[in-house]
Amino acid sequence: MRVIIIGGIAAGMSAAAKLRRADKEAEIIVFEKKDYISFGACGLPYFVGDYFTEKERMFARTKEQMESLGIQVCLQHEVLAVDEHSNQVTVKDLCDDSTRVEAYDKLLIATGASGIIPPMEHSDLANIHVLRSLEDGIDVKELFMSDKVKTVGIIGAGFIGLEVVEAAKKLGKEVHVFQISGRILREVFDPEVTELLEEELRRAGVHLHLNTQVLGFEGETQVESIRTKDASIPVDAVIIATGVRPNTSFLEGTGIERLANGAIIIDNEGKTSVENIYAAGDCATVPHLLKSEPAYIPLATTANKLGRIVGTNLAGGHEVLEGTLGSSCIKLMEIEAGRTGLTETEAKNLGYSVKTSFITDKNHTNYYPGQEKISVKLIYEADTLRLLGGQVVGKCDAVQRCNVIATAIYAKMTTKQLGMLDLCYAPPFSRTWDVLNVAGNASK
C-alpha cells in the first residue's frame, strides 16, 4: 500500500507515525511545503515574548527521526493538484521548480491554514506581520526585541492576537488592540467572561479599540501609524491576527466537499467525500459532540487526535472521533479563562432550550495565601439540566476546572450531578464546596 500525506505538521505527522506503528510494510511519503516538520505554532507568541530562546523547542519531530521509521519526508515540496480519478497528485519541488506526478492508494490532506490579511491600504509596508510560521516568529521576535519598537498595534482580538498582547507587554511595549466587533474573543466566550478579560487588559494598560475597523496603514517604507475611520494611531510594528483560511485552494475542481471557507468536510473517521482520501487538521472540519453539522475549529489538540485516528484508518482500521467540544483556553496577564462545549449563543442558535447560570466564588479557602475570585458560567438544557457548555475565568486554577466541565459534558452529566461531584478538597486547592459544585447547585 502506498500512502501519500500532504502536510507534515501536526495532523500529518501524527498520522504518519501511527500508520507506521499499525502497518510496518506500507510505503509512506510525506510532502511538506516548508523545510521542516512537526512545528508547534502555538509556541510562537511565547517565543516572540522571549519566554524561551531556542526555536528548536517548538519542534516535536525531525525529518531524520521520521525517516529512521521508514517514512519518506520530502521537504520544500508543494502539492499543486489532486486527481481523485487516477489516484495521483502533482508535486512541485520548490528547490528546482520541477514537477512530477505521484500515485497513491490512499491520501491524507493535512495542509493546515494560513493567516488572513483583510484588504487594508499599504499592508505591504515593513514591520507588518502575521504570526503563523517559524519564519514569522523569527521576524517578529527580532522586531519585538528591538529598542526602536516601542508601540505595537495588534489587529484582531482572537487567541493569537491576545497572546501576542501578553508577549508585547512582557517586553515593555505600549500595545493597541483593534477589533471590528464590540468585544474580544466574541466567538469563544460569552459577554460575562469577555467583560472580565477586557477589564484585565485595561488594568494592564492595553488600549482596546473595539467596534473599530482598520482601514489601512501609513508610513514611507515601514509602518508608522494605523488608520481607522476616526483616528490615526502611531505604531512601530503591527501584527495582523484576523483569523485563518484553510489551505485547500489546490483542490478546486475535485469532488472533495468543502465548506464555504474551504475547509474539507470529513466524517468521524476522517474520511472525505471521495473514496480513499482523508483529511485532518486546520484544513478540515471536525465532528462536534453537540452539533449535527461539521464544525471548523482549528485547534492543535484536535489536529493531533484526528491525525492519530486517521493513521489507524489508513492502515485499514475504523477508529472514530466521537466529537470535539472546542475546548480552549487563554492566559491574559494575571488572568486565565477556559471554555468547552457550546456558548449560550451557539446553544440557542442550534435550537436547544437553554438555561444559564453565572456565579463568582473563591478558588480556595480564605486562610490559605493567594485566595482569588473565580467565576463559572454553565449552559444547560432547561428541561433535563444536561450540561451543554461551560466557561471558567479567574487568576488561579480556572482552566483546569474547565477541563472538569469538559469531562462532565462528555459523560452527559447534569448540573445536579456536577453539584454533588466528588472533587478533591484541601485548603490550598479549593473550598469545601468547590466552585464547580457551587455552580452546579445554582443551576436549576
GROMACS .gro file of C-alpha atoms in nm:
model
  444
    1MET     CA    1   0.000   0.000   0.000
    2ARG     CA    2   0.130   0.343  -0.097
    3VAL     CA    3   0.010   0.632   0.122
    4ILE     CA    4   0.078   0.997   0.043
    5ILE     CA    5   0.040   1.257   0.317
    6ILE     CA    6   0.019   1.622   0.212
    7GLY     CA    7   0.143   1.833   0.502
    8GLY     CA    8   0.397   1.744   0.767
    9ILE     CA    9   0.296   1.948   1.071
   10ALA     CA   10   0.059   1.831   1.347
   11ALA     CA   11  -0.207   1.608   1.190
   12GLY     CA   12   0.014   1.484   0.906
   13MET     CA   13   0.300   1.364   1.123
   14SER     CA   14   0.070   1.219   1.389
   15ALA     CA   15  -0.097   1.016   1.115
   16ALA     CA   16   0.233   0.908   0.962
   17ALA     CA   17   0.371   0.789   1.296
   18LYS     CA   18   0.053   0.599   1.387
   19LEU     CA   19   0.026   0.444   1.040
   20ARG     CA   20   0.381   0.316   1.064
   21ARG     CA   21   0.307   0.154   1.401
   22ALA     CA   22  -0.010  -0.004   1.260
   23ASP     CA   23   0.140  -0.115   0.927
   24LYS     CA   24   0.511  -0.197   0.915
   25GLU     CA   25   0.509  -0.255   0.538
   26ALA     CA   26   0.319   0.046   0.399
   27GLU     CA   27   0.510   0.291   0.180
   28ILE     CA   28   0.456   0.632   0.341
   29ILE     CA   29   0.553   0.955   0.165
   30VAL     CA   30   0.508   1.299   0.323
   31PHE     CA   31   0.518   1.615   0.110
   32GLU     CA   32   0.575   1.931   0.314
   33LYS     CA   33   0.596   2.280   0.164
   34LYS     CA   34   0.822   2.413   0.443
   35ASP     CA   35   1.177   2.297   0.513
   36TYR     CA   36   1.076   2.148   0.850
   37ILE     CA   37   0.810   1.922   1.002
   38SER     CA   38   0.617   1.883   1.329
   39PHE     CA   39   0.621   2.253   1.413
   40GLY     CA   40   0.415   2.370   1.711
   41ALA     CA   41   0.286   2.714   1.610
   42CYS     CA   42   0.111   2.750   1.947
   43GLY     CA   43   0.450   2.834   2.094
   44LEU     CA   44   0.505   3.135   1.868
   45PRO     CA   45   0.364   3.409   2.097
   46TYR     CA   46   0.584   3.284   2.380
   47PHE     CA   47   0.891   3.261   2.157
   48VAL     CA   48   0.822   3.617   2.041
   49GLY     CA   49   0.782   3.730   2.403
   50ASP     CA   50   1.119   3.575   2.491
   51TYR     CA   51   0.976   3.324   2.737
   52PHE     CA   52   1.229   3.089   2.574
   53THR     CA   53   1.502   3.143   2.319
   54GLU     CA   54   1.563   2.811   2.142
   55LYS     CA   55   1.329   2.782   1.842
   56GLU     CA   56   1.402   2.407   1.832
   57ARG     CA   57   1.180   2.365   2.137
   58MET     CA   58   0.877   2.419   1.911
   59PHE     CA   59   0.952   2.102   1.710
   60ALA     CA   60   0.819   1.761   1.812
   61ARG     CA   61   0.999   1.555   1.546
   62THR     CA   62   1.272   1.596   1.285
   63LYS     CA   63   1.292   1.466   0.930
   64GLU     CA   64   1.573   1.232   1.037
   65GLN     CA   65   1.364   1.085   1.318
   66MET     CA   66   1.073   1.012   1.083
   67GLU     CA   67   1.295   0.868   0.813
   68SER     CA   68   1.450   0.634   1.070
   69LEU     CA   69   1.100   0.482   1.093
   70GLY     CA   70   1.092   0.423   0.719
   71ILE     CA   71   0.878   0.728   0.638
   72GLN     CA   72   0.995   0.926   0.334
   73VAL     CA   73   0.982   1.301   0.405
   74CYS     CA   74   1.008   1.538   0.109
   75LEU     CA   75   1.063   1.892   0.235
   76GLN     CA   76   1.003   2.202   0.021
   77HIS     CA   77   0.761   2.006  -0.196
   78GLU     CA   78   0.420   2.157  -0.273
   79VAL     CA   79   0.127   1.952  -0.399
   80LEU     CA   80  -0.036   2.155  -0.677
   81ALA     CA   81  -0.329   1.930  -0.768
   82VAL     CA   82  -0.511   1.611  -0.677
   83ASP     CA   83  -0.666   1.383  -0.940
   84GLU     CA   84  -0.904   1.159  -0.748
   85HIS     CA   85  -0.995   0.963  -1.063
   86SER     CA   86  -0.643   0.840  -1.138
   87ASN     CA   87  -0.531   0.845  -0.771
   88GLN     CA   88  -0.246   1.082  -0.845
   89VAL     CA   89  -0.107   1.410  -0.715
   90THR     CA   90   0.103   1.668  -0.897
   91VAL     CA   91   0.400   1.777  -0.689
   92LYS     CA   92   0.636   2.071  -0.733
   93ASP     CA   93   0.990   2.065  -0.599
   94LEU     CA   94   1.034   2.421  -0.471
   95CYS     CA   95   1.414   2.392  -0.485
   96ASP     CA   96   1.442   2.339  -0.861
   97ASP     CA   97   1.085   2.423  -0.981
   98SER     CA   98   1.044   2.078  -1.135
   99THR     CA   99   0.709   1.898  -1.120
  100ARG     CA  100   0.620   1.533  -1.119
  101VAL     CA  101   0.317   1.307  -1.075
  102GLU     CA  102   0.296   1.064  -0.785
  103ALA     CA  103   0.044   0.780  -0.747
  104TYR     CA  104  -0.124   0.680  -0.423
  105ASP     CA  105  -0.350   0.409  -0.289
  106LYS     CA  106  -0.466   0.629  -0.003
  107LEU     CA  107  -0.422   1.002   0.052
  108LEU     CA  108  -0.429   1.224   0.360
  109ILE     CA  109  -0.467   1.601   0.318
  110ALA     CA  110  -0.324   1.783   0.619
  111THR     CA  111  -0.225   2.118   0.471
  112GLY     CA  112  -0.324   2.341   0.764
  113ALA     CA  113  -0.436   2.702   0.733
  114SER     CA  114  -0.286   3.043   0.662
  115GLY     CA  115  -0.339   3.381   0.825
  116ILE     CA  116  -0.594   3.609   0.659
  117ILE     CA  117  -0.488   3.964   0.572
  118PRO     CA  118  -0.805   4.169   0.508
  119PRO     CA  119  -0.795   4.439   0.241
  120MET     CA  120  -0.620   4.732   0.408
  121GLU     CA  121  -0.425   5.006   0.236
  122HIS     CA  122  -0.044   4.981   0.242
  123SER     CA  123  -0.037   4.644   0.419
  124ASP     CA  124   0.290   4.579   0.233
  125LEU     CA  125   0.483   4.828   0.447
  126ALA     CA  126   0.773   4.691   0.651
  127ASN     CA  127   0.713   4.584   1.015
  128ILE     CA  128   0.366   4.446   0.936
  129HIS     CA  129   0.342   4.072   1.001
  130VAL     CA  130   0.116   3.775   1.061
  131LEU     CA  131   0.223   3.508   1.312
  132ARG     CA  132   0.172   3.158   1.174
  133SER     CA  133   0.507   3.012   1.066
  134LEU     CA  134   0.852   2.974   1.216
  135GLU     CA  135   0.975   3.240   0.976
  136ASP     CA  136   0.705   3.477   1.104
  137GLY     CA  137   0.813   3.408   1.460
  138ILE     CA  138   1.180   3.478   1.393
  139ASP     CA  139   1.097   3.807   1.218
  140VAL     CA  140   0.852   3.923   1.486
  141LYS     CA  141   1.083   3.828   1.772
  142GLU     CA  142   1.366   4.029   1.620
  143LEU     CA  143   1.126   4.321   1.584
  144PHE     CA  144   0.993   4.296   1.941
  145MET     CA  145   1.341   4.268   2.089
  146SER     CA  146   1.443   4.596   1.925
  147ASP     CA  147   1.451   4.910   2.138
  148LYS     CA  148   1.328   5.100   1.832
  149VAL     CA  149   0.991   4.926   1.856
  150LYS     CA  150   0.811   5.092   2.143
  151THR     CA  151   0.446   5.073   2.031
  152VAL     CA  152   0.277   4.766   1.881
  153GLY     CA  153  -0.059   4.755   1.706
  154ILE     CA  154  -0.245   4.424   1.705
  155ILE     CA  155  -0.534   4.380   1.464
  156GLY     CA  156  -0.772   4.110   1.576
  157ALA     CA  157  -0.868   4.009   1.931
  158GLY     CA  158  -0.874   3.631   1.895
  159PHE     CA  159  -0.642   3.384   2.066
  160ILE     CA  160  -0.325   3.463   1.870
  161GLY     CA  161  -0.373   3.840   1.881
  162LEU     CA  162  -0.429   3.842   2.256
  163GLU     CA  163  -0.141   3.605   2.327
  164VAL     CA  164   0.081   3.848   2.136
  165VAL     CA  165  -0.052   4.125   2.364
  166GLU     CA  166   0.095   3.948   2.664
  167ALA     CA  167   0.424   3.891   2.480
  168ALA     CA  168   0.449   4.260   2.386
  169LYS     CA  169   0.364   4.380   2.737
  170LYS     CA  170   0.624   4.145   2.886
  171LEU     CA  171   0.883   4.319   2.669
  172GLY     CA  172   0.768   4.662   2.786
  173LYS     CA  173   0.579   4.772   2.475
  174GLU     CA  174   0.280   5.001   2.455
  175VAL     CA  175   0.000   4.799   2.295
  176HIS     CA  176  -0.307   4.894   2.093
  177VAL     CA  177  -0.563   4.624   2.004
  178PHE     CA  178  -0.813   4.679   1.723
  179GLN     CA  179  -1.126   4.464   1.699
  180ILE     CA  180  -1.404   4.516   1.446
  181SER     CA  181  -1.670   4.374   1.680
  182GLY     CA  182  -1.778   4.507   2.017
  183ARG     CA  183  -1.585   4.264   2.235
  184ILE     CA  184  -1.281   4.040   2.233
  185LEU     CA  185  -1.299   3.663   2.173
  186ARG     CA  186  -1.658   3.711   2.065
  187GLU     CA  187  -1.698   3.366   1.909
  188VAL     CA  188  -1.534   3.185   2.201
  189PHE     CA  189  -1.669   3.328   2.527
  190ASP     CA  190  -1.996   3.482   2.639
  191PRO     CA  191  -2.011   3.851   2.746
  192GLU     CA  192  -1.983   3.780   3.120
  193VAL     CA  193  -1.636   3.633   3.063
  194THR     CA  194  -1.508   3.871   2.796
  195GLU     CA  195  -1.601   4.165   3.019
  196LEU     CA  196  -1.363   4.035   3.286
  197LEU     CA  197  -1.088   3.971   3.030
  198GLU     CA  198  -1.127   4.322   2.888
  199GLU     CA  199  -1.104   4.467   3.239
  200GLU     CA  200  -0.775   4.282   3.289
  201LEU     CA  201  -0.632   4.414   2.963
  202ARG     CA  202  -0.724   4.771   3.052
  203ARG     CA  203  -0.581   4.726   3.400
  204ALA     CA  204  -0.252   4.626   3.236
  205GLY     CA  205  -0.253   4.944   3.027
  206VAL     CA  206  -0.360   4.789   2.695
  207HIS     CA  207  -0.551   5.027   2.468
  208LEU     CA  208  -0.862   4.849   2.341
  209HIS     CA  209  -1.020   4.985   2.023
  210LEU     CA  210  -1.346   4.789   1.999
  211ASN     CA  211  -1.605   4.839   1.725
  212THR     CA  212  -1.314   4.974   1.521
  213GLN     CA  213  -1.227   4.885   1.164
  214VAL     CA  214  -0.871   4.935   1.046
  215LEU     CA  215  -0.875   5.098   0.701
  216GLY     CA  216  -0.502   5.097   0.634
  217PHE     CA  217  -0.153   5.190   0.736
  218GLU     CA  218   0.064   5.498   0.695
  219GLY     CA  219   0.438   5.535   0.651
  220GLU     CA  220   0.712   5.582   0.392
  221THR     CA  221   0.883   5.242   0.383
  222GLN     CA  222   0.775   5.096   0.717
  223VAL     CA  223   0.455   5.132   0.914
  224GLU     CA  224   0.429   5.448   1.122
  225SER     CA  225   0.061   5.454   1.209
  226ILE     CA  226  -0.268   5.264   1.186
  227ARG     CA  227  -0.554   5.449   1.024
  228THR     CA  228  -0.917   5.397   1.126
  229LYS     CA  229  -1.228   5.594   1.030
  230ASP     CA  230  -1.181   5.835   1.319
  231ALA     CA  231  -0.812   5.839   1.405
  232SER     CA  232  -0.451   5.773   1.314
  233ILE     CA  233  -0.264   5.587   1.590
  234PRO     CA  234   0.119   5.592   1.582
  235VAL     CA  235   0.282   5.246   1.596
  236ASP     CA  236   0.624   5.097   1.525
  237ALA     CA  237   0.505   4.746   1.437
  238VAL     CA  238   0.181   4.568   1.353
  239ILE     CA  239   0.066   4.208   1.397
  240ILE     CA  240  -0.237   4.106   1.193
  241ALA     CA  241  -0.432   3.826   1.364
  242THR     CA  242  -0.771   3.837   1.196
  243GLY     CA  243  -0.831   3.467   1.155
  244VAL     CA  244  -0.719   3.184   0.929
  245ARG     CA  245  -0.821   3.028   0.600
  246PRO     CA  246  -0.779   2.654   0.522
  247ASN     CA  247  -0.502   2.580   0.268
  248THR     CA  248  -0.725   2.395   0.023
  249SER     CA  249  -0.738   2.610  -0.292
  250PHE     CA  250  -0.540   2.342  -0.480
  251LEU     CA  251  -0.846   2.115  -0.451
  252GLU     CA  252  -1.059   2.330  -0.684
  253GLY     CA  253  -1.219   2.110  -0.948
  254THR     CA  254  -1.211   1.794  -0.739
  255GLY     CA  255  -1.513   1.621  -0.592
  256ILE     CA  256  -1.393   1.677  -0.238
  257GLU     CA  257  -1.672   1.853  -0.049
  258ARG     CA  258  -1.576   2.167   0.142
  259LEU     CA  259  -1.738   2.440   0.348
  260ALA     CA  260  -1.771   2.793   0.212
  261ASN     CA  261  -1.440   2.887   0.376
  262GLY     CA  262  -1.263   2.598   0.204
  263ALA     CA  263  -1.247   2.357   0.498
  264ILE     CA  264  -1.267   1.993   0.386
  265ILE     CA  265  -1.574   1.815   0.522
  266ILE     CA  266  -1.491   1.486   0.693
  267ASP     CA  267  -1.676   1.219   0.890
  268ASN     CA  268  -1.577   1.087   1.231
  269GLU     CA  269  -1.322   0.850   1.071
  270GLY     CA  270  -1.153   1.139   0.889
  271LYS     CA  271  -1.290   1.034   0.551
  272THR     CA  272  -1.373   1.296   0.287
  273SER     CA  273  -1.648   1.265   0.028
  274VAL     CA  274  -1.401   1.089  -0.206
  275GLU     CA  275  -1.304   0.728  -0.151
  276ASN     CA  276  -0.952   0.666  -0.013
  277ILE     CA  277  -0.898   1.036   0.062
  278TYR     CA  278  -0.881   1.154   0.423
  279ALA     CA  279  -0.827   1.497   0.579
  280ALA     CA  280  -0.734   1.626   0.923
  281GLY     CA  281  -0.609   1.938   1.099
  282ASP     CA  282  -0.667   2.307   1.032
  283CYS     CA  283  -0.760   2.240   0.667
  284ALA     CA  284  -1.061   2.030   0.767
  285THR     CA  285  -1.378   2.028   0.970
  286VAL     CA  286  -1.418   1.819   1.282
  287PRO     CA  287  -1.721   1.626   1.414
  288HIS     CA  288  -1.876   1.805   1.712
  289LEU     CA  289  -2.021   1.622   2.010
  290LEU     CA  290  -2.318   1.861   2.039
  291LYS     CA  291  -2.372   1.969   1.678
  292SER     CA  292  -2.513   1.768   1.390
  293GLU     CA  293  -2.320   1.968   1.131
  294PRO     CA  294  -1.940   1.953   1.096
  295ALA     CA  295  -1.759   2.236   1.271
  296TYR     CA  296  -1.449   2.430   1.174
  297ILE     CA  297  -1.246   2.466   1.493
  298PRO     CA  298  -0.874   2.486   1.412
  299LEU     CA  299  -0.701   2.363   1.728
  300ALA     CA  300  -0.373   2.177   1.771
  301THR     CA  301  -0.530   1.930   2.014
  302THR     CA  302  -0.794   1.820   1.764
  303ALA     CA  303  -0.543   1.807   1.479
  304ASN     CA  304  -0.324   1.563   1.670
  305LYS     CA  305  -0.616   1.346   1.781
  306LEU     CA  306  -0.763   1.324   1.431
  307GLY     CA  307  -0.419   1.259   1.284
  308ARG     CA  308  -0.376   0.962   1.514
  309ILE     CA  309  -0.723   0.828   1.426
  310VAL     CA  310  -0.665   0.870   1.053
  311GLY     CA  311  -0.330   0.693   1.084
  312THR     CA  312  -0.513   0.390   1.222
  313ASN     CA  313  -0.777   0.408   0.950
  314LEU     CA  314  -0.523   0.441   0.668
  315ALA     CA  315  -0.398   0.103   0.787
  316GLY     CA  316  -0.746  -0.044   0.746
  317GLY     CA  317  -0.899   0.041   1.082
  318HIS     CA  318  -1.230   0.212   1.159
  319GLU     CA  319  -1.148   0.419   1.464
  320VAL     CA  320  -1.372   0.721   1.522
  321LEU     CA  321  -1.352   1.058   1.691
  322GLU     CA  322  -1.672   1.082   1.893
  323GLY     CA  323  -1.665   1.459   1.868
  324THR     CA  324  -1.489   1.772   1.976
  325LEU     CA  325  -1.616   2.018   2.235
  326GLY     CA  326  -1.395   2.301   2.110
  327SER     CA  327  -1.224   2.312   2.449
  328SER     CA  328  -0.978   2.601   2.452
  329CYS     CA  329  -0.814   2.843   2.691
  330ILE     CA  330  -0.609   3.158   2.722
  331LYS     CA  331  -0.391   3.341   2.972
  332LEU     CA  332  -0.404   3.721   2.970
  333MET     CA  333  -0.162   3.892   3.205
  334GLU     CA  334  -0.271   3.772   3.551
  335ILE     CA  335  -0.598   3.609   3.450
  336GLU     CA  336  -0.684   3.284   3.273
  337ALA     CA  337  -1.001   3.157   3.109
  338GLY     CA  338  -1.120   2.831   2.959
  339ARG     CA  339  -1.427   2.726   2.765
  340THR     CA  340  -1.578   2.400   2.647
  341GLY     CA  341  -1.892   2.288   2.467
  342LEU     CA  342  -2.142   2.546   2.343
  343THR     CA  343  -2.164   2.913   2.426
  344GLU     CA  344  -2.506   3.046   2.518
  345THR     CA  345  -2.546   3.198   2.171
  346GLU     CA  346  -2.444   2.876   1.996
  347ALA     CA  347  -2.683   2.666   2.205
  348LYS     CA  348  -2.976   2.895   2.132
  349ASN     CA  349  -2.897   2.911   1.761
  350LEU     CA  350  -2.892   2.530   1.750
  351GLY     CA  351  -3.243   2.517   1.892
  352TYR     CA  352  -3.165   2.397   2.242
  353SER     CA  353  -3.399   2.506   2.520
  354VAL     CA  354  -3.133   2.676   2.725
  355LYS     CA  355  -3.083   2.799   3.077
  356THR     CA  356  -2.762   2.951   3.210
  357SER     CA  357  -2.601   3.044   3.538
  358PHE     CA  358  -2.305   3.266   3.624
  359ILE     CA  359  -2.156   3.260   3.971
  360THR     CA  360  -1.846   3.406   4.135
  361ASP     CA  361  -1.679   3.236   4.428
  362LYS     CA  362  -1.320   3.179   4.554
  363ASN     CA  363  -1.054   2.943   4.426
  364HIS     CA  364  -0.965   2.811   4.775
  365THR     CA  365  -1.004   2.877   5.148
  366ASN     CA  366  -0.961   3.227   5.288
  367TYR     CA  367  -0.695   3.128   5.542
  368TYR     CA  368  -0.454   2.991   5.280
  369PRO     CA  369  -0.244   3.255   5.098
  370GLY     CA  370  -0.339   3.351   4.745
  371GLN     CA  371  -0.716   3.333   4.755
  372GLU     CA  372  -0.869   3.490   4.443
  373LYS     CA  373  -1.207   3.526   4.279
  374ILE     CA  374  -1.308   3.263   4.026
  375SER     CA  375  -1.620   3.275   3.809
  376VAL     CA  376  -1.811   2.997   3.632
  377LYS     CA  377  -2.077   3.009   3.364
  378LEU     CA  378  -2.278   2.698   3.284
  379ILE     CA  379  -2.501   2.647   2.982
  380TYR     CA  380  -2.751   2.360   3.016
  381GLU     CA  381  -3.080   2.221   2.887
  382ALA     CA  382  -3.377   2.371   3.067
  383ASP     CA  383  -3.580   2.051   3.097
  384THR     CA  384  -3.313   1.785   3.156
  385LEU     CA  385  -3.041   2.002   3.319
  386ARG     CA  386  -2.788   1.827   3.090
  387LEU     CA  387  -2.469   2.029   3.058
  388LEU     CA  388  -2.404   2.184   2.716
  389GLY     CA  389  -2.118   2.423   2.785
  390GLY     CA  390  -1.907   2.589   3.045
  391GLN     CA  391  -1.667   2.878   3.090
  392VAL     CA  392  -1.436   2.948   3.384
  393VAL     CA  393  -1.232   3.266   3.444
  394GLY     CA  394  -1.004   3.372   3.728
  395LYS     CA  395  -0.648   3.434   3.839
  396CYS     CA  396  -0.579   3.079   3.958
  397ASP     CA  397  -0.691   2.732   3.854
  398ALA     CA  398  -0.965   2.838   3.611
  399VAL     CA  399  -0.855   2.634   3.309
  400GLN     CA  400  -0.812   2.305   3.494
  401ARG     CA  401  -1.162   2.342   3.635
  402CYS     CA  402  -1.289   2.392   3.281
  403ASN     CA  403  -1.138   2.053   3.199
  404VAL     CA  404  -1.369   1.903   3.462
  405ILE     CA  405  -1.668   2.059   3.283
  406ALA     CA  406  -1.549   1.912   2.952
  407THR     CA  407  -1.541   1.568   3.112
  408ALA     CA  408  -1.887   1.623   3.259
  409ILE     CA  409  -2.031   1.720   2.919
  410TYR     CA  410  -1.867   1.419   2.756
  411ALA     CA  411  -2.026   1.197   3.021
  412LYS     CA  412  -2.368   1.364   2.963
  413MET     CA  413  -2.387   1.477   3.323
  414THR     CA  414  -2.646   1.716   3.460
  415THR     CA  415  -2.589   2.031   3.664
  416LYS     CA  416  -2.733   1.842   3.962
  417GLN     CA  417  -2.465   1.576   3.926
  418LEU     CA  418  -2.196   1.840   3.889
  419GLY     CA  419  -2.321   1.999   4.210
  420MET     CA  420  -2.255   1.676   4.402
  421LEU     CA  421  -1.946   1.561   4.207
  422ASP     CA  422  -1.678   1.431   4.442
  423LEU     CA  423  -1.394   1.673   4.373
  424CYS     CA  424  -1.068   1.693   4.565
  425TYR     CA  425  -1.054   1.924   4.863
  426ALA     CA  426  -0.770   2.063   5.073
  427PRO     CA  427  -0.733   2.428   5.181
  428PRO     CA  428  -0.466   2.515   4.918
  429PHE     CA  429  -0.681   2.384   4.632
  430SER     CA  430  -1.048   2.467   4.688
  431ARG     CA  431  -1.316   2.537   4.940
  432THR     CA  432  -1.516   2.251   5.092
  433TRP     CA  433  -1.772   2.311   4.821
  434ASP     CA  434  -1.564   2.366   4.509
  435VAL     CA  435  -1.670   2.649   4.281
  436LEU     CA  436  -1.791   2.387   4.031
  437ASN     CA  437  -2.013   2.229   4.296
  438VAL     CA  438  -2.149   2.573   4.378
  439ALA     CA  439  -2.216   2.645   4.009
  440GLY     CA  440  -2.387   2.309   3.960
  441ASN     CA  441  -2.613   2.356   4.263
  442ALA     CA  442  -2.705   2.706   4.146
  443SER     CA  443  -2.811   2.576   3.803
  444LYS     CA  444  -3.168   2.455   3.849
   0.00000   0.00000   0.00000
